[in-house]
Amino acid sequence: MASPVTACAERSLASERVVTLYIDSGTAGVDLLETLRTLPDAELQVLWTVWGPLAARNAPEFEKAFVERSLRTSAASLGVGTAVGAAADDTTATRLRACLPPFAARTLWRGPQALRECLAERITPGLPLPASVARRLFQQNAELRGPLVSTDDSQEAASADALAAHVRHVMVDFEPVVGSEMYTGHVTRAVLEDTLRLVMRYLPGPRILMDRNRVGTSGATTGNLRPDFLAWVNSVLLLKGEEKAAASELQHAVQELTTKVSDAWAAGLLPHTPLPSMLAYAAAGAVLQFFCIEHVGSGGVQATPISGIMDLTTAPGRLQALTASFNIWRLLAGYTSQGPTAPIGMGQVVSSPDGLRTYCLLPGFFRKSIRQFSLHARYTSFKLLQELYGKMSEQKHRLSIIQACDVNGVAGPRLQQHDDTYVVHLAPVGQPCMGPPATESDLACAVLGVLSGLAALHSEGYVHRDVRWPNVIFLPAERRWLLIDLEHAGQEGCDCSKDPFPLPFWSEHTLDDGKYTAQSDLRMVAEQLMSHLSFPLEVSGQELRRRLLGDRFSAAQALRHRWLARASGR
């Protein structure tokens, strides 16, 4: 018989492989994870004896075929209709719809007492539990009858197969393993994450994006500032969690709830919109408690309990946690009906398509990293970027272009020699632009911001070389635009006639005799920012575009052009 510790570790490794293999496959990976979650320990151990060595051979298509066939067979033998295709007569969706009406839209703004009442509200008409285990559980804990309904007592409950299987897993089959933060994560995943994923599969409503902090892939700064668990709705961070190995560390987890990301969205991105309370949990060993995170005074953060401490080794404690998890979905569903959408998710790690670049929004700054920087160094050197960011930090340039900020005593970019990763922390935080603004007046303001950044670069002998909308941000609170992404910058007049150039968005007019000059940047402004618009430019705007495409015109001169006069307030 497999030990609980071994089975827990194997389940974790298997889950990570499913996520890796199916990260871009929508709900297919979620279905397989659901089957994996319900697999008995002994069967999982047998499966992993074959799967583990196969995973090490780096044959993803062969591995996926094996995993899908194995887990489908296991799901069928266990009667898990939801794991890989729900049974046609499963009434889980109907039961969940009856049990989980969303709470009022503004409940997250009503404070701790209202949230405490919501989390404790009984799920009616009751969560179904298979009769074979319900009888025994009710004999041991009579108070569970009512909140839990035996499938023998209700025809509606009897046919909600997926829901009953999940309730059984949490209430009866699942045994918390303690001893490390990884095991605590397995506990909260089974009770909270799997509950939310189950509801999302069957009901329309909030699409909840969930993630866990992994220091090894996120970097030390990100790992120290991101919570252990994060969940976003509409790119708004509404739920987070901290996890510790032992019950004696619960207060340490609570303390970290107030020191790590505590804003639902970045300050300034949604000006004049009050922040909702953030839901949170602290888990330590086999105990769990929920909190409401609020801002108090001038910059203070307070974690107010909105539940008691739940002992997940007991049936009453598990029911409390399961009830709270379902009610959290109801709170998030209520938020979705009227709550705002943030342009960027606080604490969310976003990767480039090739996986080499990651971006993470943290309080007050973006963390940008480039793995395998020695490959990127074909375009620009680390020394040049250090010098460039240093020059741009001078007082005369600070408002004109993105800044490398000081985090943990480190100012400017740094290169981690042990893993060849380039890291820079950037401020201010703004909304990325995916295209031109909707009006000509806003376009003029955006071009003004970009030209201000180029004028700063050009005055110090640098060129940007990648001027386009994704490298511009909008600062809503200040109503201005800013040039960002200096990681392709170079010296003015640099030779770009050979590999690895040209960059993807250069045109045949970009270079001057194979060299990238200050005028090349201005041509990119004209071609990338002032062309292919949804509205015609005024005559003065057309004239500026022609001059930017020509010769003998500087960014400093362009800033004085009459088309930009209104944008600059002249």
mmCIF file of N, CA and C in Angstrom, residues 432-448 450 469 472-474 479-481 528-535 537 563:
data_model
loop_
_atom_site.group_PDB
_atom_site.id
_atom_site.type_symbol
_atom_site.label_atom_id
_atom_site.label_comp_id
_atom_site.label_asym_id
_atom_site.label_seq_id
_atom_site.Cartn_x
_atom_site.Cartn_y
_atom_site.Cartn_z
ATOM 1 N N PRO A 432 -0.904 48.830 -20.953
ATOM 2 C CA PRO A 432 -0.294 48.611 -22.272
ATOM 3 C C PRO A 432 -1.248 49.002 -23.388
ATOM 4 N N CYS A 433 -0.689 49.566 -24.441
ATOM 5 C CA CYS A 433 -1.491 49.965 -25.601
ATOM 6 C C CYS A 433 -1.384 48.884 -26.673
ATOM 7 N N MET A 434 -2.515 48.387 -27.118
ATOM 8 C CA MET A 434 -2.531 47.383 -28.180
ATOM 9 C C MET A 434 -2.792 47.996 -29.549
ATOM 10 N N GLY A 435 -3.024 49.293 -29.579
ATOM 11 C CA GLY A 435 -3.289 49.977 -30.827
ATOM 12 C C GLY A 435 -3.479 51.454 -30.563
ATOM 13 N N PRO A 436 -3.763 52.231 -31.587
ATOM 14 C CA PRO A 436 -3.896 53.679 -31.416
ATOM 15 C C PRO A 436 -5.139 54.036 -30.623
ATOM 16 N N PRO A 437 -5.145 55.208 -29.972
ATOM 17 C CA PRO A 437 -6.358 55.681 -29.293
ATOM 18 C C PRO A 437 -7.494 55.899 -30.288
ATOM 19 N N ALA A 438 -8.681 56.112 -29.768
ATOM 20 C CA ALA A 438 -9.872 56.203 -30.618
ATOM 21 C C ALA A 438 -10.062 57.574 -31.246
ATOM 22 N N THR A 439 -9.383 58.595 -30.726
ATOM 23 C CA THR A 439 -9.579 59.949 -31.250
ATOM 24 C C THR A 439 -8.248 60.563 -31.648
ATOM 25 N N GLU A 440 -8.310 61.550 -32.520
ATOM 26 C CA GLU A 440 -7.085 62.207 -32.971
ATOM 27 C C GLU A 440 -6.443 63.008 -31.853
ATOM 28 N N SER A 441 -7.240 63.604 -30.969
ATOM 29 C CA SER A 441 -6.660 64.379 -29.869
ATOM 30 C C SER A 441 -5.865 63.466 -28.937
ATOM 31 N N ASP A 442 -6.388 62.259 -28.660
ATOM 32 C CA ASP A 442 -5.635 61.322 -27.828
ATOM 33 C C ASP A 442 -4.415 60.791 -28.570
ATOM 34 N N LEU A 443 -4.548 60.584 -29.877
ATOM 35 C CA LEU A 443 -3.383 60.155 -30.652
ATOM 36 C C LEU A 443 -2.268 61.187 -30.546
ATOM 37 N N ALA A 444 -2.617 62.455 -30.643
ATOM 38 C CA ALA A 444 -1.607 63.512 -30.526
ATOM 39 C C ALA A 444 -0.927 63.458 -29.158
ATOM 40 N N CYS A 445 -1.709 63.218 -28.107
ATOM 41 C CA CYS A 445 -1.118 63.108 -26.762
ATOM 42 C C CYS A 445 -0.170 61.921 -26.678
ATOM 43 N N ALA A 446 -0.566 60.799 -27.303
ATOM 44 C CA ALA A 446 0.285 59.611 -27.274
ATOM 45 C C ALA A 446 1.584 59.844 -28.040
ATOM 46 N N VAL A 447 1.482 60.447 -29.225
ATOM 47 C CA VAL A 447 2.688 60.728 -30.016
ATOM 48 C C VAL A 447 3.583 61.712 -29.274
ATOM 49 N N LEU A 448 2.973 62.679 -28.612
ATOM 50 C CA LEU A 448 3.752 63.618 -27.799
ATOM 51 C C LEU A 448 4.559 62.876 -26.741
ATOM 52 N N VAL A 450 5.529 59.705 -26.738
ATOM 53 C CA VAL A 450 6.575 58.894 -27.361
ATOM 54 C C VAL A 450 7.736 59.761 -27.836
ATOM 55 N N TRP A 469 3.060 50.322 -30.891
ATOM 56 C CA TRP A 469 2.069 50.478 -29.827
ATOM 57 C C TRP A 469 2.278 49.553 -28.626
ATOM 58 N N VAL A 472 4.231 51.138 -25.764
ATOM 59 C CA VAL A 472 3.732 52.398 -25.229
ATOM 60 C C VAL A 472 2.722 52.054 -24.141
ATOM 61 N N ILE A 473 2.742 52.785 -23.029
ATOM 62 C CA ILE A 473 1.731 52.584 -21.993
ATOM 63 C C ILE A 473 0.959 53.878 -21.771
ATOM 64 N N PHE A 474 -0.255 53.706 -21.277
ATOM 65 C CA PHE A 474 -1.118 54.835 -20.951
ATOM 66 C C PHE A 474 -1.258 54.902 -19.438
ATOM 67 N N ARG A 479 -3.447 60.852 -17.481
ATOM 68 C CA ARG A 479 -3.879 61.081 -18.861
ATOM 69 C C ARG A 479 -2.707 61.374 -19.786
ATOM 70 N N ARG A 480 -1.668 60.549 -19.673
ATOM 71 C CA ARG A 480 -0.536 60.721 -20.580
ATOM 72 C C ARG A 480 0.023 59.359 -20.983
ATOM 73 N N TRP A 481 0.833 59.356 -22.058
ATOM 74 C CA TRP A 481 1.403 58.134 -22.620
ATOM 75 C C TRP A 481 2.920 58.161 -22.435
ATOM 76 N N GLN A 528 4.401 53.274 -37.597
ATOM 77 C CA GLN A 528 3.773 52.376 -36.634
ATOM 78 C C GLN A 528 2.671 53.049 -35.806
ATOM 79 N N LEU A 529 2.825 54.341 -35.524
ATOM 80 C CA LEU A 529 1.878 55.008 -34.634
ATOM 81 C C LEU A 529 0.902 55.927 -35.345
ATOM 82 N N MET A 530 1.281 56.457 -36.519
ATOM 83 C CA MET A 530 0.452 57.471 -37.177
ATOM 84 C C MET A 530 -0.121 57.011 -38.510
ATOM 85 N N SER A 531 -0.070 55.716 -38.762
ATOM 86 C CA SER A 531 -0.621 55.168 -40.003
ATOM 87 C C SER A 531 -1.656 54.099 -39.676
ATOM 88 N N HIS A 532 -2.464 53.736 -40.678
ATOM 89 C CA HIS A 532 -3.482 52.680 -40.518
ATOM 90 C C HIS A 532 -4.430 53.007 -39.372
ATOM 91 N N LEU A 533 -4.938 54.235 -39.388
ATOM 92 C CA LEU A 533 -5.826 54.710 -38.329
ATOM 93 C C LEU A 533 -7.283 54.526 -38.746
ATOM 94 N N SER A 534 -8.174 54.580 -37.771
ATOM 95 C CA SER A 534 -9.607 54.458 -38.052
ATOM 96 C C SER A 534 -10.242 55.814 -38.355
ATOM 97 N N PHE A 535 -9.439 56.865 -38.381
ATOM 98 C CA PHE A 535 -9.950 58.213 -38.653
ATOM 99 C C PHE A 535 -8.910 58.956 -39.481
ATOM 100 N N LEU A 537 -6.381 61.938 -40.435
ATOM 101 C CA LEU A 537 -5.633 62.958 -39.698
ATOM 102 C C LEU A 537 -5.939 64.347 -40.246
ATOM 103 N N TRP A 563 0.740 70.434 -34.574
ATOM 104 C CA TRP A 563 -0.243 69.371 -34.340
ATOM 105 C C TRP A 563 -0.218 68.891 -32.889
#
